PDB file of N, CA and C in Angstrom:
ATOM      1  N   MET A 771      -9.681  -0.518  -1.920  1.00 59.00           N
ATOM      2  CA  MET A 771      -8.393  -0.980  -2.017  1.00 59.00           C
ATOM      3  C   MET A 771      -7.896  -0.734  -3.383  1.00 59.00           C
ATOM      4  N   VAL A 772      -8.550  -0.712  -4.219  1.00 66.00           N
ATOM      5  CA  VAL A 772      -7.722  -0.459  -5.643  1.00 66.00           C
ATOM      6  C   VAL A 772      -7.712   1.279  -6.174  1.00 66.00           C
ATOM      7  N   ASP A 773      -8.518   2.143  -5.007  1.00 71.00           N
ATOM      8  CA  ASP A 773      -8.222   3.532  -5.030  1.00 71.00           C
ATOM      9  C   ASP A 773      -6.714   3.573  -4.328  1.00 71.00           C
ATOM     10  N   ARG A 774      -6.718   3.163  -3.336  1.00 65.00           N
ATOM     11  CA  ARG A 774      -5.064   3.033  -2.745  1.00 65.00           C
ATOM     12  C   ARG A 774      -3.909   2.493  -4.018  1.00 65.00           C
ATOM     13  N   LEU A 775      -4.426   1.760  -4.600  1.00 64.00           N
ATOM     14  CA  LEU A 775      -3.271   1.344  -5.348  1.00 64.00           C
ATOM     15  C   LEU A 775      -2.954   2.145  -6.296  1.00 64.00           C
ATOM     16  N   ARG A 776      -4.296   2.866  -6.648  1.00 68.00           N
ATOM     17  CA  ARG A 776      -3.409   3.593  -7.735  1.00 68.00           C
ATOM     18  C   ARG A 776      -3.245   5.097  -7.364  1.00 68.00           C
ATOM     19  N   SER A 777      -3.722   5.179  -6.033  1.00 67.00           N
ATOM     20  CA  SER A 777      -2.874   6.845  -5.689  1.00 67.00           C
ATOM     21  C   SER A 777      -1.421   6.481  -5.107  1.00 67.00           C
ATOM     22  N   ALA A 778      -1.129   5.364  -4.800  1.00 67.00           N
ATOM     23  CA  ALA A 778       0.379   5.065  -4.872  1.00 67.00           C
ATOM     24  C   ALA A 778       0.925   4.881  -6.117  1.00 67.00           C
ATOM     25  N   ALA A 779       0.592   4.515  -6.993  1.00 66.00           N
ATOM     26  CA  ALA A 779       1.186   4.467  -8.154  1.00 66.00           C
ATOM     27  C   ALA A 779       1.327   5.444  -8.883  1.00 66.00           C
ATOM     28  N   GLU A 780       0.635   6.860  -8.687  1.00 71.00           N
ATOM     29  CA  GLU A 780       0.743   7.779  -9.454  1.00 71.00           C
ATOM     30  C   GLU A 780       1.684   8.597  -8.106  1.00 71.00           C
ATOM     31  N   GLN A 781       1.972   8.404  -6.979  1.00 74.00           N
ATOM     32  CA  GLN A 781       2.968   9.064  -6.300  1.00 74.00           C
ATOM     33  C   GLN A 781       4.361   8.839  -6.355  1.00 74.00           C
ATOM     34  N   LEU A 782       4.781   7.403  -7.284  1.00 81.00           N
ATOM     35  CA  LEU A 782       5.913   6.817  -7.279  1.00 81.00           C
ATOM     36  C   LEU A 782       6.978   7.199  -8.089  1.00 81.00           C
ATOM     37  N   GLU A 783       8.063   7.060  -7.612  1.00 87.00           N
ATOM     38  CA  GLU A 783       9.624   7.783  -8.464  1.00 87.00           C
ATOM     39  C   GLU A 783      10.489   6.072  -8.364  1.00 87.00           C
ATOM     40  N   ALA A 784      10.570   5.971 -10.050  1.00 89.00           N
ATOM     41  CA  ALA A 784      11.129   4.999 -10.211  1.00 89.00           C
ATOM     42  C   ALA A 784      12.693   5.165  -9.466  1.00 89.00           C
ATOM     43  N   PRO A 785      13.348   4.158  -8.769  1.00 91.00           N
ATOM     44  CA  PRO A 785      14.809   3.961  -8.735  1.00 91.00           C
ATOM     45  C   PRO A 785      15.676   3.667  -9.914  1.00 91.00           C
ATOM     46  N   SER A 786      16.649   4.305  -9.249  1.00 93.00           N
ATOM     47  CA  SER A 786      18.068   3.727 -10.306  1.00 93.00           C
ATOM     48  C   SER A 786      18.484   2.809 -10.284  1.00 93.00           C
ATOM     49  N   CYS A 787      19.182   2.262 -11.406  1.00 94.00           N
ATOM     50  CA  CYS A 787      19.635   0.624 -11.314  1.00 94.00           C
ATOM     51  C   CYS A 787      20.914   1.075 -10.642  1.00 94.00           C
ATOM     52  N   PRO A 788      21.392   0.575  -9.262  1.00 92.00           N
ATOM     53  CA  PRO A 788      22.614   0.778  -8.908  1.00 92.00           C
ATOM     54  C   PRO A 788      24.024   0.135  -9.835  1.00 92.00           C
ATOM     55  N   ASP A 789      23.835  -0.831 -10.515  1.00 93.00           N
ATOM     56  CA  ASP A 789      24.905  -0.927 -11.524  1.00 93.00           C
ATOM     57  C   ASP A 789      25.059  -0.343 -12.907  1.00 93.00           C
ATOM     58  N   CYS A 790      23.775   0.503 -13.380  1.00 93.00           N
ATOM     59  CA  CYS A 790      23.483   0.622 -14.920  1.00 93.00           C
ATOM     60  C   CYS A 790      23.756   2.117 -14.675  1.00 93.00           C
ATOM     61  N   HIS A 791      23.088   2.455 -13.324  1.00 94.00           N
ATOM     62  CA  HIS A 791      22.639   4.133 -13.484  1.00 94.00           C
ATOM     63  C   HIS A 791      21.757   4.692 -14.220  1.00 94.00           C
ATOM     64  N   ILE A 792      20.558   3.504 -14.592  1.00 95.00           N
ATOM     65  CA  ILE A 792      19.563   4.178 -15.418  1.00 95.00           C
ATOM     66  C   ILE A 792      18.041   3.888 -14.608  1.00 95.00           C
ATOM     67  N   GLU A 793      17.458   4.601 -14.723  1.00 95.00           N
ATOM     68  CA  GLU A 793      15.867   4.697 -14.396  1.00 95.00           C
ATOM     69  C   GLU A 793      15.474   3.234 -14.341  1.00 95.00           C
ATOM     70  N   MET A 794      14.636   2.500 -13.650  1.00 95.00           N
ATOM     71  CA  MET A 794      14.044   1.134 -13.830  1.00 95.00           C
ATOM     72  C   MET A 794      12.801   1.729 -13.814  1.00 95.00           C
ATOM     73  N   LYS A 795      12.291   0.208 -14.364  1.00 94.00           N
ATOM     74  CA  LYS A 795      10.663   0.322 -14.791  1.00 94.00           C
ATOM     75  C   LYS A 795       9.992  -0.656 -14.305  1.00 94.00           C
ATOM     76  N   TRP A 796       8.702   0.170 -13.645  1.00 91.00           N
ATOM     77  CA  TRP A 796       7.736  -0.263 -12.770  1.00 91.00           C
ATOM     78  C   TRP A 796       7.343  -1.815 -13.728  1.00 91.00           C
ATOM     79  N   PHE A 797       7.311  -2.829 -12.675  1.00 90.00           N
ATOM     80  CA  PHE A 797       6.934  -3.989 -13.110  1.00 90.00           C
ATOM     81  C   PHE A 797       5.750  -4.716 -12.623  1.00 90.00           C
ATOM     82  N   ARG A 798       5.312  -4.435 -11.565  1.00 90.00           N
ATOM     83  CA  ARG A 798       3.599  -4.746 -10.680  1.00 90.00           C
ATOM     84  C   ARG A 798       3.635  -4.224  -9.258  1.00 90.00           C
ATOM     85  N   SER A 799       3.012  -4.291  -9.066  1.00 87.00           N
ATOM     86  CA  SER A 799       2.262  -3.942  -7.524  1.00 87.00           C
ATOM     87  C   SER A 799       1.758  -5.183  -6.562  1.00 87.00           C
ATOM     88  N   GLU A 800       1.952  -5.178  -5.509  1.00 87.00           N
ATOM     89  CA  GLU A 800       1.584  -6.067  -4.926  1.00 87.00           C
ATOM     90  C   GLU A 800       0.838  -5.799  -3.203  1.00 87.00           C
ATOM     91  N   LEU A 801      -0.286  -6.123  -2.631  1.00 85.00           N
ATOM     92  CA  LEU A 801      -0.666  -5.671  -1.531  1.00 85.00           C
ATOM     93  C   LEU A 801      -0.094  -6.889  -0.629  1.00 85.00           C
ATOM     94  N   LEU A 802       0.871  -6.503   0.446  1.00 86.00           N
ATOM     95  CA  LEU A 802       1.458  -7.229   1.382  1.00 86.00           C
ATOM     96  C   LEU A 802       1.054  -7.603   2.961  1.00 86.00           C
ATOM     97  N   ALA A 803       0.291  -6.122   3.223  1.00 85.00           N
ATOM     98  CA  ALA A 803      -0.395  -6.699   4.420  1.00 85.00           C
ATOM     99  C   ALA A 803      -1.884  -5.620   4.321  1.00 85.00           C
ATOM    100  N   ASP A 804      -3.172  -5.926   4.643  1.00 81.00           N
ATOM    101  CA  ASP A 804      -4.116  -4.994   4.714  1.00 81.00           C
ATOM    102  C   ASP A 804      -4.250  -4.425   6.384  1.00 81.00           C
ATOM    103  N   GLU A 805      -4.268  -5.085   6.738  1.00 79.00           N
ATOM    104  CA  GLU A 805      -4.680  -5.044   8.577  1.00 79.00           C
ATOM    105  C   GLU A 805      -3.222  -5.253   9.456  1.00 79.00           C
ATOM    106  N   PRO A 806      -3.179  -4.552  10.479  1.00 83.00           N
ATOM    107  CA  PRO A 806      -3.932  -3.816  10.469  1.00 83.00           C
ATOM    108  C   PRO A 806      -3.420  -1.825   9.733  1.00 83.00           C
ATOM    109  N   THR A 807      -2.427  -2.059   9.200  1.00 82.00           N
ATOM    110  CA  THR A 807      -1.829  -0.805   8.140  1.00 82.00           C
ATOM    111  C   THR A 807      -1.399  -1.166   6.728  1.00 82.00           C
ATOM    112  N   PRO A 808      -1.649  -0.958   5.757  1.00 83.00           N
ATOM    113  CA  PRO A 808      -1.962  -1.535   4.575  1.00 83.00           C
ATOM    114  C   PRO A 808      -0.319  -1.120   4.181  1.00 83.00           C
ATOM    115  N   ILE A 809      -0.061  -2.034   3.596  1.00 86.00           N
ATOM    116  CA  ILE A 809       1.310  -1.949   2.676  1.00 86.00           C
ATOM    117  C   ILE A 809       1.370  -2.373   1.371  1.00 86.00           C
ATOM    118  N   ILE A 810       1.770  -2.001   0.394  1.00 86.00           N
ATOM    119  CA  ILE A 810       1.645  -1.949  -0.964  1.00 86.00           C
ATOM    120  C   ILE A 810       3.437  -2.305  -1.422  1.00 86.00           C
ATOM    121  N   ALA A 811       3.824  -3.439  -1.875  1.00 89.00           N
ATOM    122  CA  ALA A 811       4.962  -3.228  -2.590  1.00 89.00           C
ATOM    123  C   ALA A 811       4.994  -3.102  -4.139  1.00 89.00           C
ATOM    124  N   HIS A 812       5.980  -2.327  -4.224  1.00 91.00           N
ATOM    125  CA  HIS A 812       6.382  -2.027  -5.701  1.00 91.00           C
ATOM    126  C   HIS A 812       7.495  -2.671  -6.253  1.00 91.00           C
ATOM    127  N   LEU A 813       7.393  -3.294  -7.598  1.00 93.00           N
ATOM    128  CA  LEU A 813       8.287  -3.982  -8.209  1.00 93.00           C
ATOM    129  C   LEU A 813       8.796  -3.416  -9.123  1.00 93.00           C
ATOM    130  N   PHE A 814      10.412  -3.013  -9.471  1.00 94.00           N
ATOM    131  CA  PHE A 814      10.826  -2.172 -10.494  1.00 94.00           C
ATOM    132  C   PHE A 814      11.950  -3.433 -11.172  1.00 94.00           C
ATOM    133  N   VAL A 815      12.213  -3.279 -12.382  1.00 96.00           N
ATOM    134  CA  VAL A 815      12.987  -3.891 -13.120  1.00 96.00           C
ATOM    135  C   VAL A 815      14.089  -3.090 -13.976  1.00 96.00           C
ATOM    136  N   CYS A 816      15.209  -2.940 -14.182  1.00 96.00           N
ATOM    137  CA  CYS A 816      16.424  -2.602 -15.213  1.00 96.00           C
ATOM    138  C   CYS A 816      15.801  -2.968 -16.570  1.00 96.00           C
ATOM    139  N   PRO A 817      15.568  -2.078 -17.483  1.00 95.00           N
ATOM    140  CA  PRO A 817      15.382  -2.861 -18.597  1.00 95.00           C
ATOM    141  C   PRO A 817      16.876  -3.338 -19.486  1.00 95.00           C
ATOM    142  N   HIS A 818      18.079  -2.679 -18.783  1.00 95.00           N
ATOM    143  CA  HIS A 818      19.545  -3.274 -19.218  1.00 95.00           C
ATOM    144  C   HIS A 818      19.796  -4.574 -18.437  1.00 95.00           C
ATOM    145  N   CYS A 819      20.026  -4.360 -17.141  1.00 96.00           N
ATOM    146  CA  CYS A 819      20.530  -5.667 -16.521  1.00 96.00           C
ATOM    147  C   CYS A 819      19.289  -6.626 -16.047  1.00 96.00           C
ATOM    148  N   LYS A 820      18.306  -6.553 -15.848  1.00 94.00           N
ATOM    149  CA  LYS A 820      17.169  -7.203 -15.340  1.00 94.00           C
ATOM    150  C   LYS A 820      17.455  -7.454 -13.945  1.00 94.00           C
ATOM    151  N   ARG A 821      18.395  -6.241 -13.253  1.00 95.00           N
ATOM    152  CA  ARG A 821      18.264  -6.208 -11.735  1.00 95.00           C
ATOM    153  C   ARG A 821      16.870  -5.931 -11.271  1.00 95.00           C
ATOM    154  N   ALA A 822      16.289  -6.500 -10.003  1.00 94.00           N
ATOM    155  CA  ALA A 822      14.612  -6.291  -9.556  1.00 94.00           C
ATOM    156  C   ALA A 822      15.140  -5.024  -8.103  1.00 94.00           C
ATOM    157  N   ALA A 823      14.547  -4.543  -8.130  1.00 93.00           N
ATOM    158  CA  ALA A 823      14.163  -3.572  -6.708  1.00 93.00           C
ATOM    159  C   ALA A 823      12.707  -3.559  -6.409  1.00 93.00           C
ATOM    160  N   GLN A 824      12.798  -2.941  -4.887  1.00 91.00           N
ATOM    161  CA  GLN A 824      11.051  -2.936  -4.549  1.00 91.00           C
ATOM    162  C   GLN A 824      11.362  -1.568  -3.695  1.00 91.00           C
ATOM    163  N   ALA A 825       9.968  -1.103  -3.755  1.00 89.00           N
ATOM    164  CA  ALA A 825       9.965   0.256  -3.091  1.00 89.00           C
ATOM    165  C   ALA A 825       8.497  -0.340  -2.510  1.00 89.00           C
ATOM    166  N   GLU A 826       8.406   0.110  -1.211  1.00 86.00           N
ATOM    167  CA  GLU A 826       6.758   0.195  -0.569  1.00 86.00           C
ATOM    168  C   GLU A 826       6.177   1.252  -0.437  1.00 86.00           C
ATOM    169  N   THR A 827       5.129   1.433   0.338  1.00 84.00           N
ATOM    170  CA  THR A 827       3.788   2.634  -0.055  1.00 84.00           C
ATOM    171  C   THR A 827       3.311   1.941   1.441  1.00 84.00           C
ATOM    172  N   ILE A 828       3.354   2.916   2.542  1.00 81.00           N
ATOM    173  CA  ILE A 828       3.156   2.280   4.107  1.00 81.00           C
ATOM    174  C   ILE A 828       1.730   3.509   4.135  1.00 81.00           C
ATOM    175  N   PHE A 829       0.535   3.273   4.106  1.00 75.00           N
ATOM    176  CA  PHE A 829      -0.755   4.276   4.091  1.00 75.00           C
ATOM    177  C   PHE A 829      -0.791   4.025   5.946  1.00 75.00           C
ATOM    178  N   LYS A 830      -0.988   5.652   6.373  1.00 74.00           N
ATOM    179  CA  LYS A 830      -1.600   5.804   7.598  1.00 74.00           C
ATOM    180  C   LYS A 830      -2.867   5.159   8.024  1.00 74.00           C
ATOM    181  N   GLY A 831      -3.387   4.549   9.147  1.00 59.00           N
ATOM    182  CA  GLY A 831      -4.519   4.557   9.801  1.00 59.00           C
ATOM    183  C   GLY A 831      -5.884   5.571   9.305  1.00 59.00           C
ATOM    184  N   THR A 832      -6.825   5.007   8.400  1.00 54.00           N
ATOM    185  CA  THR A 832      -7.577   5.935   8.075  1.00 54.00           C
ATOM    186  C   THR A 832      -8.974   5.954   9.265  1.00 54.00           C
ATOM    187  N   GLN A 833      -9.355   4.870  10.001  1.00 54.00           N
ATOM    188  CA  GLN A 833     -10.004   4.795  10.744  1.00 54.00           C
ATOM    189  C   GLN A 833      -9.835   5.330  11.893  1.00 54.00           C
ATOM    190  N   ALA A 834     -10.815   5.792  12.639  1.00 52.00           N
ATOM    191  CA  ALA A 834     -10.952   6.944  13.987  1.00 52.00           C
ATOM    192  C   ALA A 834     -12.124   6.115  14.706  1.00 52.00           C
ATOM    193  N   PRO A 835     -11.643   6.173  15.831  1.00 55.00           N
ATOM    194  CA  PRO A 835     -12.817   5.319  16.741  1.00 55.00           C
ATOM    195  C   PRO A 835     -13.388   6.418  16.946  1.00 55.00           C
ATOM    196  N   PRO A 836     -14.831   5.948  17.483  1.00 53.00           N
ATOM    197  CA  PRO A 836     -16.018   7.037  16.969  1.00 53.00           C
ATOM    198  C   PRO A 836     -16.134   7.612  18.765  1.00 53.00           C
ATOM    199  N   ASP A 837     -16.470   8.735  18.508  1.00 56.00           N
ATOM    200  CA  ASP A 837     -16.623   9.926  19.698  1.00 56.00           C
ATOM    201  C   ASP A 837     -17.249   9.276  20.875  1.00 56.00           C
ATOM    202  N   LYS A 838     -18.315   8.321  20.433  1.00 57.00           N
ATOM    203  CA  LYS A 838     -19.257   7.864  21.890  1.00 57.00           C
ATOM    204  C   LYS A 838     -19.632   6.430  21.150  1.00 57.00           C
ATOM    205  N   LEU A 839     -19.639   5.954  22.001  1.00 57.00           N
ATOM    206  CA  LEU A 839     -19.989   4.171  21.866  1.00 57.00           C
ATOM    207  C   LEU A 839     -21.560   4.333  22.064  1.00 57.00           C
ATOM    208  N   SER A 840     -22.074   3.511  21.319  1.00 59.00           N
ATOM    209  CA  SER A 840     -23.433   3.247  21.232  1.00 59.00           C
ATOM    210  C   SER A 840     -24.345   2.372  22.341  1.00 59.00           C
ATOM    211  N   ALA A 841     -24.882   2.622  23.007  1.00 56.00           N
ATOM    212  CA  ALA A 841     -25.523   1.730  24.262  1.00 56.00           C
ATOM    213  C   ALA A 841     -26.665   1.181  23.880  1.00 56.00           C
ATOM    214  N   PRO A 842     -27.170  -0.305  23.910  1.00 56.00           N
ATOM    215  CA  PRO A 842     -27.892  -1.014  23.698  1.00 56.00           C
ATOM    216  C   PRO A 842     -29.345  -0.205  23.958  1.00 56.00           C
ATOM    217  N   ARG A 843     -30.500  -0.475  23.220  1.00 60.00           N
ATOM    218  CA  ARG A 843     -31.551   0.078  23.548  1.00 60.00           C
ATOM    219  C   ARG A 843     -32.719  -0.780  24.531  1.00 60.00           C
ATOM    220  N   PHE A 844     -32.390  -1.840  24.583  1.00 61.00           N
ATOM    221  CA  PHE A 844     -33.377  -2.412  25.677  1.00 61.00           C
ATOM    222  C   PHE A 844     -32.170  -3.248  26.392  1.00 61.00           C
ATOM    223  N   ILE A 845     -32.769  -3.386  27.581  1.00 60.00           N
ATOM    224  CA  ILE A 845     -31.979  -4.191  28.688  1.00 60.00           C
ATOM    225  C   ILE A 845     -32.740  -5.273  29.208  1.00 60.00           C
ATOM    226  N   ALA A 846     -32.468  -6.495  29.147  1.00 60.00           N
ATOM    227  CA  ALA A 846     -33.053  -7.669  29.409  1.00 60.00           C
ATOM    228  C   ALA A 846     -32.908  -7.509  30.894  1.00 60.00           C
ATOM    229  N   CYS A 847     -34.120  -7.940  31.659  1.00 62.00           N
ATOM    230  CA  CYS A 847     -34.181  -8.269  33.239  1.00 62.00           C
ATOM    231  C   CYS A 847     -34.538  -9.246  33.401  1.00 62.00           C
ATOM    232  N   ALA A 848     -34.119  -9.853  34.622  1.00 63.00           N
ATOM    233  CA  ALA A 848     -34.824 -11.526  34.702  1.00 63.00           C
ATOM    234  C   ALA A 848     -35.433 -11.227  35.872  1.00 63.00           C
ATOM    235  N   LEU A 849     -36.695 -11.642  35.693  1.00 58.00           N
ATOM    236  CA  LEU A 849     -37.798 -11.505  36.808  1.00 58.00           C
ATOM    237  C   LEU A 849     -38.148 -12.325  37.789  1.00 58.00           C
TER     238      LEU A 849
END
């Protein structure tokens, strides 16, 4: 999960403050949901007026179902 957080933070673009029209500064990131789809919220704050904004990173599913399901090696039979 730490690797996902790092990769999401590297690709972030800071939003502009709608009041001051300057680039907001990153404040923190937090995990909103882990299953079934990981979502990370990134919080930004305007350095001038202290207004807050949020951006989200939603990851696509990385687990694919197996091609074949394994079968049990032994089958119990009642005699």
